[in-house]
Coordinates of C-alpha atoms and ligand atoms in Angstrom, one line a residue:
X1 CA -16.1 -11.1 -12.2
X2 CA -19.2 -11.7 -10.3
X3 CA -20.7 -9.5 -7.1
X4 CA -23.7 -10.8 -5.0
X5 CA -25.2 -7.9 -3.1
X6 CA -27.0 -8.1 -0.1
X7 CA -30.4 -5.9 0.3
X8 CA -32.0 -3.8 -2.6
X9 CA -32.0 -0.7 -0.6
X10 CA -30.0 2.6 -1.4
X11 CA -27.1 1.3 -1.1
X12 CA -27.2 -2.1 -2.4
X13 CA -29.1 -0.6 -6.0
X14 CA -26.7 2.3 -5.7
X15 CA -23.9 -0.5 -5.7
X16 CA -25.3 -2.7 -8.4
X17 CA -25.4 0.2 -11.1
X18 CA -22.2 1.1 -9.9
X19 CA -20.8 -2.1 -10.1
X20 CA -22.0 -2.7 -13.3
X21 CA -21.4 0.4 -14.7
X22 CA -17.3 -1.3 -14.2
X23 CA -18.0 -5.0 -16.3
X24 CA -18.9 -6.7 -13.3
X25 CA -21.6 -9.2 -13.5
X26 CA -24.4 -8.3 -10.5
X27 CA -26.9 -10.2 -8.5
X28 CA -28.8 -8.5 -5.8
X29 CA -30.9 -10.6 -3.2
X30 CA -33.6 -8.7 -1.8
X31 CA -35.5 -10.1 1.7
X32 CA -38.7 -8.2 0.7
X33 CA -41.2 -9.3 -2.2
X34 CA -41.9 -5.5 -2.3
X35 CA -39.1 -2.9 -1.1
X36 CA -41.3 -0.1 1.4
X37 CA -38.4 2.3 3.2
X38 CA -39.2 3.7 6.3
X39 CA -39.9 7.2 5.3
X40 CA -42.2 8.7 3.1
X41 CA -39.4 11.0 1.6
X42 CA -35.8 11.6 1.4
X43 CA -33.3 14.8 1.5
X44 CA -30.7 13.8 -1.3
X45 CA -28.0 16.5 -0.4
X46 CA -25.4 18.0 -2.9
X47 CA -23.1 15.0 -2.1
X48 CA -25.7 12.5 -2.7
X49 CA -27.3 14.1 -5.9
X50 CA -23.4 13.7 -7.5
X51 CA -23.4 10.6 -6.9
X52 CA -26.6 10.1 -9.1
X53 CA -25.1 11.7 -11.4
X54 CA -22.2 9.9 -12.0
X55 CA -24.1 7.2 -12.0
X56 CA -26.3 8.5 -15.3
X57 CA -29.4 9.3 -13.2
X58 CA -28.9 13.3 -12.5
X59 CA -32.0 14.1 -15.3
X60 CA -33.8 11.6 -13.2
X61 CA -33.3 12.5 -9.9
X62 CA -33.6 16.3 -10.5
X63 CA -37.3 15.3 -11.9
X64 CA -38.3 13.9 -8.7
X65 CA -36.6 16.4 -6.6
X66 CA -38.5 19.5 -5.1
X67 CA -37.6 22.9 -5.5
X68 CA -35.7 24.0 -1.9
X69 CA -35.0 27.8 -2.6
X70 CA -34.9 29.1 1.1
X71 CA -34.9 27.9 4.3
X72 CA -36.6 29.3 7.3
X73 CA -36.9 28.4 11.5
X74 CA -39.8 29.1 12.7
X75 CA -40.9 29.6 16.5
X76 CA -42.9 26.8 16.7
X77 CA -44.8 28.0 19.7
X78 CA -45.6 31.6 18.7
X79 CA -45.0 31.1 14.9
X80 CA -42.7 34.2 14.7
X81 CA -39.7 33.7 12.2
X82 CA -36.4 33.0 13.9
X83 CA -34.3 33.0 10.9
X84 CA -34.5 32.7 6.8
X85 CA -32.3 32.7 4.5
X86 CA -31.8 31.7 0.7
X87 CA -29.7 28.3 -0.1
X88 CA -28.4 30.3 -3.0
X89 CA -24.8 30.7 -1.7
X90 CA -24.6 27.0 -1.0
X91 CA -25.3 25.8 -3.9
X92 CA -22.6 27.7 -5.3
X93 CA -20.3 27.1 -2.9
X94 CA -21.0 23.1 -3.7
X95 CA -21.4 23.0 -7.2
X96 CA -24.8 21.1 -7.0
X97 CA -28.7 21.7 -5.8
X98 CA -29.7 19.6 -2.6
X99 CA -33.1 17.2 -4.0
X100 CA -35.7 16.4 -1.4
X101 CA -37.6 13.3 -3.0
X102 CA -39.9 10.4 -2.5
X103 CA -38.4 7.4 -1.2
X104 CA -40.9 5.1 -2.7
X105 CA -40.0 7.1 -6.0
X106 CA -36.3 6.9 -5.6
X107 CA -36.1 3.5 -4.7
X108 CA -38.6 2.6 -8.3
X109 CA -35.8 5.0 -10.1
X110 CA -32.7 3.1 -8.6
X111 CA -35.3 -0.1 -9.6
X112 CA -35.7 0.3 -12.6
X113 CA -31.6 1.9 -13.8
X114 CA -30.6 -1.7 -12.1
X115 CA -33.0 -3.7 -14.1
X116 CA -34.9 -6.6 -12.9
X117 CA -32.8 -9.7 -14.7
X118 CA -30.3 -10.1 -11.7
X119 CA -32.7 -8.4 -9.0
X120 CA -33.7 -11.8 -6.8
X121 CA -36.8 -10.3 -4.6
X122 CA -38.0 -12.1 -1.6
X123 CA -34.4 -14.0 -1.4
X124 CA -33.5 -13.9 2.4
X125 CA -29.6 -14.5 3.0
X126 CA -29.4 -16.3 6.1
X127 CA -25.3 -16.9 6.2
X128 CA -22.3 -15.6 4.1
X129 CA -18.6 -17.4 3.8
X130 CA -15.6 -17.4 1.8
X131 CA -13.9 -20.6 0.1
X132 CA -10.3 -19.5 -1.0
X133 CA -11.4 -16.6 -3.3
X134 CA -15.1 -17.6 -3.2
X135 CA -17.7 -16.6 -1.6
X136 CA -21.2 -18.0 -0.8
X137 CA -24.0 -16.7 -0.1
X138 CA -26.9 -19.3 2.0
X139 CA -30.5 -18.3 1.2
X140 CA -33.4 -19.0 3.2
X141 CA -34.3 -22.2 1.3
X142 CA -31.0 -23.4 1.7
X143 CA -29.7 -22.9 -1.5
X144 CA -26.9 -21.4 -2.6
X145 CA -24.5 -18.9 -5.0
X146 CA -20.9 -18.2 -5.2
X147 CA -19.5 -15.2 -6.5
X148 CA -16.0 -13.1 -6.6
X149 CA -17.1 -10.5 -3.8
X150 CA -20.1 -10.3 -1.8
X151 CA -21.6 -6.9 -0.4
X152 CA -23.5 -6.7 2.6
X153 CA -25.9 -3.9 2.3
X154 CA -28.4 -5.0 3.9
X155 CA -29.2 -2.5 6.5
X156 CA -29.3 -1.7 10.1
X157 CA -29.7 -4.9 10.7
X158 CA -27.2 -6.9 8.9
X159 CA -26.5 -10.6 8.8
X160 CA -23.5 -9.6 7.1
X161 CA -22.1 -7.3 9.4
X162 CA -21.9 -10.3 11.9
X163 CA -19.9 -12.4 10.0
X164 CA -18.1 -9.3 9.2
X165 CA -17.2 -8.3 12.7
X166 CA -18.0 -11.4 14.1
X167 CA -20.6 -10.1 16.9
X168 CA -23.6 -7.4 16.2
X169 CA -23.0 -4.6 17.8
X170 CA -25.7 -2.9 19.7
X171 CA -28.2 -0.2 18.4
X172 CA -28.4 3.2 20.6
X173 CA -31.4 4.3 21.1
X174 CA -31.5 8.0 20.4
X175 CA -34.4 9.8 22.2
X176 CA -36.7 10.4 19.5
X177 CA -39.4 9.3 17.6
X178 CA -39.8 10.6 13.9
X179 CA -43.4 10.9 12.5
X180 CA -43.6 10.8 8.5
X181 CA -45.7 11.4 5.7
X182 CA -46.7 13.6 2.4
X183 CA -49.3 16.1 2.4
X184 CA -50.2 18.4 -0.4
X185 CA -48.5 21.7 -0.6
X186 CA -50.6 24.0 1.0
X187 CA -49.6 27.9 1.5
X188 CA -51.2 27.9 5.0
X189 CA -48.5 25.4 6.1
X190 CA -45.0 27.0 4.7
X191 CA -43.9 28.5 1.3
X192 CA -43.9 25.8 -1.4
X193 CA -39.7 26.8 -2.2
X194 CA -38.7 26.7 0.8
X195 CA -37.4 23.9 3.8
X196 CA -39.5 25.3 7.0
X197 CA -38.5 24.1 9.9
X198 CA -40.5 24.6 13.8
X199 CA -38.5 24.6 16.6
X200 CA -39.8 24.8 20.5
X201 CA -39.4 22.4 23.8
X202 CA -36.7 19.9 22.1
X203 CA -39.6 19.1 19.2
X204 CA -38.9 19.7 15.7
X205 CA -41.9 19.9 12.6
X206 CA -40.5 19.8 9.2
X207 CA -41.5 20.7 5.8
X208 CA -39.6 20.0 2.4
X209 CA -41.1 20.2 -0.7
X210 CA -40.6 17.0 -3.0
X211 CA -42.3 17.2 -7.0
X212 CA -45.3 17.1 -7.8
X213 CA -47.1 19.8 -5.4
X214 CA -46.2 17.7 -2.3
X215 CA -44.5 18.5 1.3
X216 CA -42.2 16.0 2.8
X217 CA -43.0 16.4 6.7
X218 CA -42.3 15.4 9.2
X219 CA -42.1 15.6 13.7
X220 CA -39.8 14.8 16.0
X221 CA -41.4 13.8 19.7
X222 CA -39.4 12.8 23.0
X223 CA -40.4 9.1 24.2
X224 CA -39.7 6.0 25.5
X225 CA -38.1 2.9 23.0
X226 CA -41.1 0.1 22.5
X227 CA -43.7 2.4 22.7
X228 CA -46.8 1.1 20.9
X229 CA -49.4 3.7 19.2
X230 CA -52.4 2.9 17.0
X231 CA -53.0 4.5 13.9
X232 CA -56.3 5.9 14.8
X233 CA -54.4 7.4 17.9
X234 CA -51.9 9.2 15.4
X235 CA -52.9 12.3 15.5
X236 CA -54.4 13.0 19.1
X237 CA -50.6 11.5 19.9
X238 CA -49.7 14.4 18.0
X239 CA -52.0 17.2 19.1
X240 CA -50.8 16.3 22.6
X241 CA -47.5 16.4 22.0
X242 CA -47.8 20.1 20.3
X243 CA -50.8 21.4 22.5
X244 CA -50.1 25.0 22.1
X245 CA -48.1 25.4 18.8
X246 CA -48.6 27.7 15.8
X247 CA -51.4 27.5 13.6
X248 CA -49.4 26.0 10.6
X249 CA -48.2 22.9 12.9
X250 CA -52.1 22.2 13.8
X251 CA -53.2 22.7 10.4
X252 CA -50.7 19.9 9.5
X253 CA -51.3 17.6 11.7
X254 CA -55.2 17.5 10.7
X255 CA -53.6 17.4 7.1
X256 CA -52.1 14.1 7.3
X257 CA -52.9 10.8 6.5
X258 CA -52.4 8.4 9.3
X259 CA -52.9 5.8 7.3
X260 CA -49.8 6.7 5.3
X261 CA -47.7 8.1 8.5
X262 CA -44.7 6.3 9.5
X263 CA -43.8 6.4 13.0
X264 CA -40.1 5.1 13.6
X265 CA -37.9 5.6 16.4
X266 CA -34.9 6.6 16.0
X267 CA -31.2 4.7 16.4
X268 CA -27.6 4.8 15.4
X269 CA -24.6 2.6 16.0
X270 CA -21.1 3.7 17.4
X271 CA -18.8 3.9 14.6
X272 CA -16.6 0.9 14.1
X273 CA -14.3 0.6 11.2
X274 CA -13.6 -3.3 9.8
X275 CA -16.0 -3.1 6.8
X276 CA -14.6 -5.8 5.0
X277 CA -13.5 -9.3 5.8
X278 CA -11.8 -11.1 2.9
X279 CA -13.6 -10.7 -0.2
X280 CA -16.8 -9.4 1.8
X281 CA -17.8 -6.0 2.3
X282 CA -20.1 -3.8 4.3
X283 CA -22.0 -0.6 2.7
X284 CA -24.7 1.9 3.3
X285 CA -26.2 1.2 7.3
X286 CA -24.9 -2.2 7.6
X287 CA -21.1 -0.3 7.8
X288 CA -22.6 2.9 9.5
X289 CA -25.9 3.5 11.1
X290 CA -26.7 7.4 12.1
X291 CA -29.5 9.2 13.3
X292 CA -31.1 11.3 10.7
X293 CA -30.3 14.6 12.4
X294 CA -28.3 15.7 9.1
X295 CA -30.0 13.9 6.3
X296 CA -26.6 12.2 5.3
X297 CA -27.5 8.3 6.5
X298 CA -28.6 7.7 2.6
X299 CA -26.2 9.9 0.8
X300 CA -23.0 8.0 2.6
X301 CA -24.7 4.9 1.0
X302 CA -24.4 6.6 -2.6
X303 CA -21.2 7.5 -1.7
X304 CA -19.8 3.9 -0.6
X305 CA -21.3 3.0 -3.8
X306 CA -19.5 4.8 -5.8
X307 CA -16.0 4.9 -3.9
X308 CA -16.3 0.7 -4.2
X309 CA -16.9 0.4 -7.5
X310 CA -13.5 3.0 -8.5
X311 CA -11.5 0.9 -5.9
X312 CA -12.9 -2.3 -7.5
X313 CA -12.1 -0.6 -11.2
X314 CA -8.5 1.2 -10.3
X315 CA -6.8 -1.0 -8.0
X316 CA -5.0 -4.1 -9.8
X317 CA -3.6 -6.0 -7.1
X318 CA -6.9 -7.9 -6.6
X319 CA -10.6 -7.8 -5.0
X320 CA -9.2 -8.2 -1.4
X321 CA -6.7 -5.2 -1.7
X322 CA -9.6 -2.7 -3.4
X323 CA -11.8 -3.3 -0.6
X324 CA -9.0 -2.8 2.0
X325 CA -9.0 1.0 0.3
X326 CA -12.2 1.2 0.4
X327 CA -12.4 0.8 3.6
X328 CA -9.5 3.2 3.9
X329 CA -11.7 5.7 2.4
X330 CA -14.7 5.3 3.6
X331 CA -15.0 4.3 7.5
X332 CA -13.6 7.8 9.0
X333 CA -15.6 10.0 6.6
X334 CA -19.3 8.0 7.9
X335 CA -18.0 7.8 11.7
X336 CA -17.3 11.5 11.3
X337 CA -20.5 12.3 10.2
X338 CA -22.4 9.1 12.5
X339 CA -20.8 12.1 15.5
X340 CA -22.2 15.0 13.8
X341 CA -25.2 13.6 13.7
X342 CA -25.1 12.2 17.2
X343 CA -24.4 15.6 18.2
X344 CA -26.9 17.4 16.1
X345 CA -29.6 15.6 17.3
X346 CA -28.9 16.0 21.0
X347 CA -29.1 19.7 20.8
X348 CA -32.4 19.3 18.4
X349 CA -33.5 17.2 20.5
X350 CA -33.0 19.1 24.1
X351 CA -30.3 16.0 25.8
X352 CA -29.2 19.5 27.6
X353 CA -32.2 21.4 27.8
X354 CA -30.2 24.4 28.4
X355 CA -27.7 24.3 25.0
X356 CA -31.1 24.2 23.3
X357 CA -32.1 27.8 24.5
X358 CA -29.0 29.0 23.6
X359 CA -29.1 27.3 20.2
X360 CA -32.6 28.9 19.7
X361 CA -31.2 32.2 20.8
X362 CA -28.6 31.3 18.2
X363 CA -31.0 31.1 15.4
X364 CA -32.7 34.3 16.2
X365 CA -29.4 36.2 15.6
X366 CA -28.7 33.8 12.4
X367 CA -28.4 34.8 9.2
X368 CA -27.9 31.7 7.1
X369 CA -24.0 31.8 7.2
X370 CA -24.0 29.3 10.1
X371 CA -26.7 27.3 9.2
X372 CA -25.2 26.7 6.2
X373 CA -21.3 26.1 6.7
X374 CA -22.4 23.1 8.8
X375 CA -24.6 21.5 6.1
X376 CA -21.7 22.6 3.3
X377 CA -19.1 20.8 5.6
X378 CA -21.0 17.9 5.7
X379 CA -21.2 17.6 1.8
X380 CA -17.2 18.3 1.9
X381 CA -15.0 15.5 1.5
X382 CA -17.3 13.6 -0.2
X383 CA -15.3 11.6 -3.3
X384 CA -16.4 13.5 -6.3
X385 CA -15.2 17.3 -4.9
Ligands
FAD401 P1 -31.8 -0.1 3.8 O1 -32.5 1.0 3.2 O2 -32.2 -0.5 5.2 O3 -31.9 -1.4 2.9 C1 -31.5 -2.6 3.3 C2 -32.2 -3.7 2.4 O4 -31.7 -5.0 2.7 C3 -33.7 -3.7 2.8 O5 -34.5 -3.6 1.6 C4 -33.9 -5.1 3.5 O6 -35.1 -5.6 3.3 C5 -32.8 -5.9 2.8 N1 -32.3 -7.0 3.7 C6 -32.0 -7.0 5.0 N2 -31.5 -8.2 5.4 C7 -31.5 -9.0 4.3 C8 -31.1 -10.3 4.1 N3 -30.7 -11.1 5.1 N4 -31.3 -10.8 2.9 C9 -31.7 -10.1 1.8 N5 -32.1 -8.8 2.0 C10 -32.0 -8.2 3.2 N6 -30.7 9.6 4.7 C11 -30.4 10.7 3.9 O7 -29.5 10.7 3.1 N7 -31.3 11.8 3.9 C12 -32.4 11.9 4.7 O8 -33.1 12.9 4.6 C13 -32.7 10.8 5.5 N8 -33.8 10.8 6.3 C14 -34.1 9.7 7.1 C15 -35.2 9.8 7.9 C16 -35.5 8.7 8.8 C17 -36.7 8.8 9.6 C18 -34.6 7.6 8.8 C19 -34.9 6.4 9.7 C20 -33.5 7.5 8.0 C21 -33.2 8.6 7.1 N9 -32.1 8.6 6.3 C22 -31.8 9.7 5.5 C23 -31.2 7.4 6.3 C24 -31.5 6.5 5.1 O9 -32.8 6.1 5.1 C25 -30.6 5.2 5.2 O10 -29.3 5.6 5.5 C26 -30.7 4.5 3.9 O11 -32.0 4.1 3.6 C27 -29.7 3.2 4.0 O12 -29.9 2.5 2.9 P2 -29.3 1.0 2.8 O13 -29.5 0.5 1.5 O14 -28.0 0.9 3.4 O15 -30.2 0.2 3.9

């Protein structure tokens, strides 16, 4: 049996090894002659991490993955610590350490488990269809390939998802622009074990540490969709935004490179839940887009992944029928989390200015228990326990 994937992001590499992993015969198009995410670095939580490792890549992963021991808020304005608190009891609670990583290093890991024999870079698929139990796959140069099941992870924007559901549905603008990059662990910014987060004003600054001496940071800034902001205007953007912050946040934003910075805003999609159409099926953001308010947007991907290819494997009554329980699975668990997110990043992100001071008040009486159920019940349900 044959499976053309759409887009050689997380998800589509995560479905490939997946897939192949099963006996089925795997060919990935990719739009891109060279794959660069939109973020410098990653939070692979629990749920996500078990997913590489039932896919044979938990050595790997835990290689690039930084060492997040603690966690701390920190008053952004006056520096003082609001709350911290070890991860300790979470990871016991959910049988697996959380990995902050590189993107650009996941992405060469998931790369290079995949294999570059059926891996078709700079291959744009303009139009899917399905022939009786075929399906075709158009690419840019008008060619063609048929296969037995065709996967549509090809992002936010997926063609796919429009033949899928027959329309595009629109992308929400979520308030927010997210500023990205890697700096070198320095003990003047944040403790190189820990996951330091500045809160003040509805603005976030965030610190994880990834291998390799290295911070993951990254800000969160209100502003208006289609702003436009030159590089060399990076970090007075910055400094204006934070005039009057801690030490640590100034010291970082003359750390980074604005070269290197990615400045994306930030979108989700309302949850919808027809993710397959025939023998064609969404997976990863072209199913469900969220904000990244709880680091899960990636780790659902991995999941779909993996939850496809058992369907595909367990289910006998035929390729149509495994991706109807697939679906089954799947759609409720992301649109569930697409809402926590949603949520999450209204309060981060001051949409009520007022549940915002309470939530900081929140964190000053915190002592990790809170924090942490909501992460741990995001990693629940996912499908390996
Ligand atoms: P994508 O990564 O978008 O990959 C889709 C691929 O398809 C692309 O390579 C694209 O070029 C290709 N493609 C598109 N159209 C076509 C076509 N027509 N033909 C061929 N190829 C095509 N998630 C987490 O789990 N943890 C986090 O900490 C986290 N942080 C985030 C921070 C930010 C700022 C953002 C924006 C997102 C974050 N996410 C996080 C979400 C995560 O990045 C996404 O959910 C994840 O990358 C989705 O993977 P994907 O493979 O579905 O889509």
């Amino acid at each position: 049996m044959k499976a053309i994937i759409v887009g050689a992001g997380i998800g589509g590499l995560s479905a490939g090894i997946a897939l192949r992993r099963t006996g089925w015969d795997v060919t990935i198009y990719e739009r891109v002659t060279e794959v660069k995410p939109v973020g410098a670095a990653i939070s692979v939580w629990s749920n996500g991490v078990k997913c590489l490792n039932y896919l044979g890549l938990g050595a790997e992963v835990a290689k690039l993955g930084g060492r997040m021991d603690n966690m701390a808020y920190i008053d952004g304005l006056d520096g003082t610590t609001m709350t911290r608190f070890s991860f300790a009891p979470l990871v016991a609670e959910v049988g697996q350490r959380p990995y902050p990583v590189s993107r650009a290093e996941l992405q060469m890991m998931l790369m290079e488990a995949f294999g570059d024999t059926h891996l078709h870079l700079g291959r744009q698929v303009t139009e899917v269809a399905q022939d009786g139990d075929t399906v075709i796959a158009t690419l840019e140069d008008g060619t063609t390939d048929t296969a037995d099941l065709l996967i549509g992870a090809d992002g936010a924007r997926s063609v796919v998802r429009t033949h899928v559901l027959g329309a595009a549905p629109e992308r929400r603008y979520a308030g927010y622009v997210n500023w990205n990059g890697l700096v070198p662990v320095s003990a003047d910014l944040a403790p190189d074990d820990q996951w330091t987060v500045f809160v003040g004003e509805g603005k976030r600054v965030s610190l994880m540490p990834i291998s390799d001496g290295r911070f993951y940071f990254f800000f969160d800034t209100p502003g208006e969709p289609g702003e436009t902001v030159p590089r060399e205007a990076f970090r007075d953007t910055l400094r204006a935004h934070f005039d009057g912050w801690a030490e640590p946040v100034q010291r970082l934003i003359a750390a980074i490179d604005p070269e290197r910075t990615n400045r994306v805003e930030i979108h989700d999609i309302d949850p919808f839940h027809t993710w397959v159409k025939g023998r064609i099926a969404l997976l990863g953001d072209s199913a469900h887009n969220t904000t990244p308010d709880i680091g899960q947007g990636g780790c659902l991907a991995m999941e779909d992944a993996v939850v496809l290819a058992i369907a595909l494997q367990t289910n006998t009554l035929g390729v149509e029928d495994a991706l109807g329980r697939y679906q089954a699975r799947r759609s409720g668990r992301a649109a569930d989390l697409v809402m926590r997110a949603r949520k999450r990043c209204d309060v981060t992100h001051a949409a009520d200015p007022q549940k915002t001071r309470d939530w900081y008040d929140e964190l000053r009486r915190e002592d990790g228990t809170k924090v942490m159920r909501g992460i741990i019940s995001n990693i629940e349900g996912n499908p390996l326990g």
